[in-house]
């Protein structure tokens, strides 16, 4: 469209799992603060994370606390974001980064209770739908940039058939983005 600003950006976080081991490591927070400080210059519209936000969980959830704090500046700056859940963000990975219970990974990888308690749906401003209520394992978010409506679809690690079927329905319905049906 004439006059449409076609220059914008979105940010992608890589695995941050090693950046939350200690309270003195500020790389994750520094990256987020940089995005916030440069939001206007970048015309930043959205941020996403590829998974493995943390490395493993403990009874005190220190890594989740650090990751949660590192993402708060995005929320304060009204930068919408999503996080994919990697295997390290599930109950499948134990202290040190190896399998918590060898032979049980296929079951424990579905245990995302701690992740969802720290990164619950209320933290995501642009999420428009989820496969399971109250969980962010399988979600989609929308945003606008460059005169185009965008969708970010996040699926669980090694998605179950039900999640795949849900995702197929989401992307098959143009009305989700406010687009007319086209033949």
PDB file of C-alpha atoms in Angstrom:
ATOM      1  CA  UNK A   1       0.000   0.000   0.000  1.00  0.00           C
ATOM      2  CA  UNK A   2       1.235   3.522  -0.730  1.00  0.00           C
ATOM      3  CA  UNK A   3       2.774   5.114   2.329  1.00  0.00           C
ATOM      4  CA  UNK A   4       3.241   1.792   4.129  1.00  0.00           C
ATOM      5  CA  UNK A   5       6.352   1.664   6.264  1.00  0.00           C
ATOM      6  CA  UNK A   6       8.043  -1.519   5.091  1.00  0.00           C
ATOM      7  CA  UNK A   7      11.136  -1.221   7.283  1.00  0.00           C
ATOM      8  CA  UNK A   8      10.729  -2.886  10.658  1.00  0.00           C
ATOM      9  CA  UNK A   9      12.334  -5.643  12.679  1.00  0.00           C
ATOM     10  CA  UNK A  10      11.583  -8.548  14.950  1.00  0.00           C
ATOM     11  CA  UNK A  11      14.080 -10.118  17.321  1.00  0.00           C
ATOM     12  CA  UNK A  12      14.914 -13.778  17.831  1.00  0.00           C
ATOM     13  CA  UNK A  13      16.560 -14.977  21.027  1.00  0.00           C
ATOM     14  CA  UNK A  14      18.744 -18.088  20.728  1.00  0.00           C
ATOM     15  CA  UNK A  15      19.108 -20.655  23.513  1.00  0.00           C
ATOM     16  CA  UNK A  16      19.713 -18.653  26.689  1.00  0.00           C
ATOM     17  CA  UNK A  17      20.085 -21.703  28.908  1.00  0.00           C
ATOM     18  CA  UNK A  18      23.695 -21.001  29.914  1.00  0.00           C
ATOM     19  CA  UNK A  19      22.955 -17.331  30.522  1.00  0.00           C
ATOM     20  CA  UNK A  20      20.827 -18.105  33.586  1.00  0.00           C
ATOM     21  CA  UNK A  21      23.244 -20.337  35.507  1.00  0.00           C
ATOM     22  CA  UNK A  22      24.403 -17.579  37.856  1.00  0.00           C
ATOM     23  CA  UNK A  23      23.023 -14.292  39.111  1.00  0.00           C
ATOM     24  CA  UNK A  24      26.163 -12.506  37.912  1.00  0.00           C
ATOM     25  CA  UNK A  25      25.673 -13.462  34.245  1.00  0.00           C
ATOM     26  CA  UNK A  26      23.724 -10.547  32.749  1.00  0.00           C
ATOM     27  CA  UNK A  27      23.859 -11.493  29.042  1.00  0.00           C
ATOM     28  CA  UNK A  28      20.150 -12.353  28.777  1.00  0.00           C
ATOM     29  CA  UNK A  29      19.064  -9.220  30.630  1.00  0.00           C
ATOM     30  CA  UNK A  30      21.552  -7.065  28.719  1.00  0.00           C
ATOM     31  CA  UNK A  31      20.249  -8.341  25.387  1.00  0.00           C
ATOM     32  CA  UNK A  32      16.688  -7.555  26.431  1.00  0.00           C
ATOM     33  CA  UNK A  33      17.635  -4.114  27.689  1.00  0.00           C
ATOM     34  CA  UNK A  34      19.399  -3.425  24.382  1.00  0.00           C
ATOM     35  CA  UNK A  35      16.244  -4.343  22.477  1.00  0.00           C
ATOM     36  CA  UNK A  36      14.177  -2.050  24.683  1.00  0.00           C
ATOM     37  CA  UNK A  37      16.662   0.818  24.350  1.00  0.00           C
ATOM     38  CA  UNK A  38      16.716   0.401  20.565  1.00  0.00           C
ATOM     39  CA  UNK A  39      13.007  -0.321  20.085  1.00  0.00           C
ATOM     40  CA  UNK A  40      12.361   2.877  18.132  1.00  0.00           C
ATOM     41  CA  UNK A  41      15.565   2.811  16.081  1.00  0.00           C
ATOM     42  CA  UNK A  42      14.876  -0.799  15.096  1.00  0.00           C
ATOM     43  CA  UNK A  43      11.134  -0.286  14.756  1.00  0.00           C
ATOM     44  CA  UNK A  44      10.951  -3.506  16.769  1.00  0.00           C
ATOM     45  CA  UNK A  45       7.534  -5.131  16.482  1.00  0.00           C
ATOM     46  CA  UNK A  46       7.958  -8.568  18.057  1.00  0.00           C
ATOM     47  CA  UNK A  47      10.461 -10.841  19.806  1.00  0.00           C
ATOM     48  CA  UNK A  48      10.566 -14.615  19.977  1.00  0.00           C
ATOM     49  CA  UNK A  49      12.730 -17.247  21.637  1.00  0.00           C
ATOM     50  CA  UNK A  50      13.795 -20.531  20.008  1.00  0.00           C
ATOM     51  CA  UNK A  51      13.629 -22.601  23.206  1.00  0.00           C
ATOM     52  CA  UNK A  52      15.868 -23.724  26.056  1.00  0.00           C
ATOM     53  CA  UNK A  53      15.170 -20.570  28.015  1.00  0.00           C
ATOM     54  CA  UNK A  54      16.683 -22.281  31.074  1.00  0.00           C
ATOM     55  CA  UNK A  55      19.086 -25.208  31.368  1.00  0.00           C
ATOM     56  CA  UNK A  56      17.442 -27.237  34.143  1.00  0.00           C
ATOM     57  CA  UNK A  57      15.212 -26.719  37.126  1.00  0.00           C
ATOM     58  CA  UNK A  58      15.898 -26.992  40.846  1.00  0.00           C
ATOM     59  CA  UNK A  59      13.526 -26.907  43.826  1.00  0.00           C
ATOM     60  CA  UNK A  60      14.279 -23.168  44.112  1.00  0.00           C
ATOM     61  CA  UNK A  61      13.733 -22.372  40.414  1.00  0.00           C
ATOM     62  CA  UNK A  62      16.715 -19.974  40.305  1.00  0.00           C
ATOM     63  CA  UNK A  63      17.127 -20.212  36.538  1.00  0.00           C
ATOM     64  CA  UNK A  64      13.436 -19.506  35.973  1.00  0.00           C
ATOM     65  CA  UNK A  65      13.644 -16.507  38.295  1.00  0.00           C
ATOM     66  CA  UNK A  66      16.578 -15.102  36.300  1.00  0.00           C
ATOM     67  CA  UNK A  67      14.940 -15.753  32.928  1.00  0.00           C
ATOM     68  CA  UNK A  68      11.690 -14.214  34.116  1.00  0.00           C
ATOM     69  CA  UNK A  69      13.494 -11.078  35.292  1.00  0.00           C
ATOM     70  CA  UNK A  70      15.425 -10.896  32.006  1.00  0.00           C
ATOM     71  CA  UNK A  71      12.176 -10.716  30.032  1.00  0.00           C
ATOM     72  CA  UNK A  72      10.329  -8.197  32.205  1.00  0.00           C
ATOM     73  CA  UNK A  73      11.812  -5.194  30.323  1.00  0.00           C
ATOM     74  CA  UNK A  74      10.077  -6.381  27.120  1.00  0.00           C
ATOM     75  CA  UNK A  75       6.769  -6.337  28.949  1.00  0.00           C
ATOM     76  CA  UNK A  76       7.410  -2.904  30.442  1.00  0.00           C
ATOM     77  CA  UNK A  77       8.230  -1.573  26.962  1.00  0.00           C
ATOM     78  CA  UNK A  78       5.112  -3.217  25.466  1.00  0.00           C
ATOM     79  CA  UNK A  79       7.128  -5.390  23.106  1.00  0.00           C
ATOM     80  CA  UNK A  80       5.089  -8.521  22.434  1.00  0.00           C
ATOM     81  CA  UNK A  81       6.950 -11.830  22.522  1.00  0.00           C
ATOM     82  CA  UNK A  82       6.641 -15.593  22.569  1.00  0.00           C
ATOM     83  CA  UNK A  83       8.862 -18.329  23.947  1.00  0.00           C
ATOM     84  CA  UNK A  84       9.222 -21.804  22.513  1.00  0.00           C
ATOM     85  CA  UNK A  85       9.721 -24.548  25.076  1.00  0.00           C
ATOM     86  CA  UNK A  86      12.896 -26.554  24.552  1.00  0.00           C
ATOM     87  CA  UNK A  87      13.732 -29.869  26.178  1.00  0.00           C
ATOM     88  CA  UNK A  88      15.722 -28.061  28.893  1.00  0.00           C
ATOM     89  CA  UNK A  89      12.566 -26.123  29.824  1.00  0.00           C
ATOM     90  CA  UNK A  90      10.755 -29.341  30.767  1.00  0.00           C
ATOM     91  CA  UNK A  91      10.981 -31.837  33.605  1.00  0.00           C
ATOM     92  CA  UNK A  92      12.949 -34.147  31.271  1.00  0.00           C
ATOM     93  CA  UNK A  93      16.284 -32.437  31.966  1.00  0.00           C
ATOM     94  CA  UNK A  94      17.951 -32.718  35.348  1.00  0.00           C
ATOM     95  CA  UNK A  95      20.704 -30.837  37.135  1.00  0.00           C
ATOM     96  CA  UNK A  96      23.759 -30.644  34.920  1.00  0.00           C
ATOM     97  CA  UNK A  97      21.730 -30.843  31.709  1.00  0.00           C
ATOM     98  CA  UNK A  98      21.346 -34.590  31.248  1.00  0.00           C
ATOM     99  CA  UNK A  99      18.198 -36.702  31.362  1.00  0.00           C
ATOM    100  CA  UNK A 100      16.484 -36.463  34.743  1.00  0.00           C
ATOM    101  CA  UNK A 101      15.160 -40.020  34.509  1.00  0.00           C
ATOM    102  CA  UNK A 102      16.787 -41.984  31.679  1.00  0.00           C
ATOM    103  CA  UNK A 103      14.150 -43.827  29.693  1.00  0.00           C
ATOM    104  CA  UNK A 104      11.389 -41.447  30.787  1.00  0.00           C
ATOM    105  CA  UNK A 105      12.263 -38.431  28.629  1.00  0.00           C
ATOM    106  CA  UNK A 106       9.327 -39.010  26.268  1.00  0.00           C
ATOM    107  CA  UNK A 107       6.962 -38.619  29.234  1.00  0.00           C
ATOM    108  CA  UNK A 108       8.786 -35.951  31.235  1.00  0.00           C
ATOM    109  CA  UNK A 109       9.196 -33.686  28.199  1.00  0.00           C
ATOM    110  CA  UNK A 110       5.435 -33.051  28.436  1.00  0.00           C
ATOM    111  CA  UNK A 111       5.794 -31.792  32.033  1.00  0.00           C
ATOM    112  CA  UNK A 112       5.976 -28.033  31.580  1.00  0.00           C
ATOM    113  CA  UNK A 113       4.265 -27.009  34.835  1.00  0.00           C
ATOM    114  CA  UNK A 114       7.187 -24.941  36.089  1.00  0.00           C
ATOM    115  CA  UNK A 115       7.687 -23.209  32.743  1.00  0.00           C
ATOM    116  CA  UNK A 116       3.994 -22.353  32.579  1.00  0.00           C
ATOM    117  CA  UNK A 117       3.987 -21.068  36.147  1.00  0.00           C
ATOM    118  CA  UNK A 118       6.704 -18.541  35.255  1.00  0.00           C
ATOM    119  CA  UNK A 119       5.654 -17.774  31.688  1.00  0.00           C
ATOM    120  CA  UNK A 120       1.901 -18.070  31.911  1.00  0.00           C
ATOM    121  CA  UNK A 121      -0.468 -16.801  29.217  1.00  0.00           C
ATOM    122  CA  UNK A 122      -1.029 -13.471  30.986  1.00  0.00           C
ATOM    123  CA  UNK A 123       2.562 -12.444  30.180  1.00  0.00           C
ATOM    124  CA  UNK A 124       1.999 -12.728  26.432  1.00  0.00           C
ATOM    125  CA  UNK A 125       0.135  -9.711  25.109  1.00  0.00           C
ATOM    126  CA  UNK A 126      -0.443 -10.776  21.509  1.00  0.00           C
ATOM    127  CA  UNK A 127      -1.372 -14.438  21.955  1.00  0.00           C
ATOM    128  CA  UNK A 128      -4.646 -15.112  20.169  1.00  0.00           C
ATOM    129  CA  UNK A 129      -5.068 -18.821  20.812  1.00  0.00           C
ATOM    130  CA  UNK A 130      -3.701 -21.905  22.530  1.00  0.00           C
ATOM    131  CA  UNK A 131      -4.032 -25.647  22.063  1.00  0.00           C
ATOM    132  CA  UNK A 132      -4.480 -26.159  25.811  1.00  0.00           C
ATOM    133  CA  UNK A 133      -6.023 -23.589  28.124  1.00  0.00           C
ATOM    134  CA  UNK A 134      -3.627 -22.079  30.648  1.00  0.00           C
ATOM    135  CA  UNK A 135      -0.508 -23.346  28.854  1.00  0.00           C
ATOM    136  CA  UNK A 136       1.888 -21.699  26.418  1.00  0.00           C
ATOM    137  CA  UNK A 137       3.334 -24.908  24.975  1.00  0.00           C
ATOM    138  CA  UNK A 138       1.315 -24.508  21.749  1.00  0.00           C
ATOM    139  CA  UNK A 139       0.159 -20.973  20.980  1.00  0.00           C
ATOM    140  CA  UNK A 140      -0.127 -18.479  18.197  1.00  0.00           C
ATOM    141  CA  UNK A 141       0.361 -14.736  18.369  1.00  0.00           C
ATOM    142  CA  UNK A 142      -0.263 -12.003  15.841  1.00  0.00           C
ATOM    143  CA  UNK A 143       1.190  -8.597  15.126  1.00  0.00           C
ATOM    144  CA  UNK A 144       1.234  -6.063  12.308  1.00  0.00           C
ATOM    145  CA  UNK A 145       4.267  -4.682  10.530  1.00  0.00           C
ATOM    146  CA  UNK A 146       4.961  -3.312   7.080  1.00  0.00           C
ATOM    147  CA  UNK A 147       1.282  -3.220   6.235  1.00  0.00           C
ATOM    148  CA  UNK A 148       1.067  -6.994   6.715  1.00  0.00           C
ATOM    149  CA  UNK A 149      -0.536  -9.082   9.438  1.00  0.00           C
ATOM    150  CA  UNK A 150       1.903 -11.676  10.816  1.00  0.00           C
ATOM    151  CA  UNK A 151       1.373 -14.851  12.803  1.00  0.00           C
ATOM    152  CA  UNK A 152       3.932 -16.522  15.049  1.00  0.00           C
ATOM    153  CA  UNK A 153       3.054 -20.161  15.702  1.00  0.00           C
ATOM    154  CA  UNK A 154       4.818 -21.875  18.603  1.00  0.00           C
ATOM    155  CA  UNK A 155       4.594 -25.647  18.967  1.00  0.00           C
ATOM    156  CA  UNK A 156       5.768 -27.893  21.749  1.00  0.00           C
ATOM    157  CA  UNK A 157       8.951 -29.892  21.380  1.00  0.00           C
ATOM    158  CA  UNK A 158       8.258 -33.060  19.387  1.00  0.00           C
ATOM    159  CA  UNK A 159       4.596 -32.087  18.961  1.00  0.00           C
ATOM    160  CA  UNK A 160       1.881 -34.595  19.644  1.00  0.00           C
ATOM    161  CA  UNK A 161      -0.601 -35.328  16.866  1.00  0.00           C
ATOM    162  CA  UNK A 162      -3.305 -33.295  18.611  1.00  0.00           C
ATOM    163  CA  UNK A 163      -1.056 -30.217  18.655  1.00  0.00           C
ATOM    164  CA  UNK A 164      -0.227 -30.709  14.977  1.00  0.00           C
ATOM    165  CA  UNK A 165      -3.910 -31.030  14.083  1.00  0.00           C
ATOM    166  CA  UNK A 166      -4.679 -27.858  16.059  1.00  0.00           C
ATOM    167  CA  UNK A 167      -1.853 -25.979  14.292  1.00  0.00           C
ATOM    168  CA  UNK A 168      -3.136 -27.078  10.878  1.00  0.00           C
ATOM    169  CA  UNK A 169      -6.542 -25.625  11.736  1.00  0.00           C
ATOM    170  CA  UNK A 170      -4.978 -22.369  12.939  1.00  0.00           C
ATOM    171  CA  UNK A 171      -3.006 -21.761   9.761  1.00  0.00           C
ATOM    172  CA  UNK A 172      -5.891 -22.881   7.530  1.00  0.00           C
ATOM    173  CA  UNK A 173      -8.219 -20.141   8.768  1.00  0.00           C
ATOM    174  CA  UNK A 174      -7.333 -16.778   7.191  1.00  0.00           C
ATOM    175  CA  UNK A 175      -9.854 -15.023   9.460  1.00  0.00           C
ATOM    176  CA  UNK A 176      -7.415 -15.479  12.349  1.00  0.00           C
ATOM    177  CA  UNK A 177      -5.347 -12.691  10.832  1.00  0.00           C
ATOM    178  CA  UNK A 178      -8.375 -10.805   9.629  1.00  0.00           C
ATOM    179  CA  UNK A 179      -7.691 -11.864   6.047  1.00  0.00           C
ATOM    180  CA  UNK A 180     -10.477 -12.612   3.582  1.00  0.00           C
ATOM    181  CA  UNK A 181     -10.880 -16.180   2.388  1.00  0.00           C
ATOM    182  CA  UNK A 182      -9.177 -16.713  -0.938  1.00  0.00           C
ATOM    183  CA  UNK A 183      -9.723 -19.589  -3.300  1.00  0.00           C
TER     184      UNK A 183
END
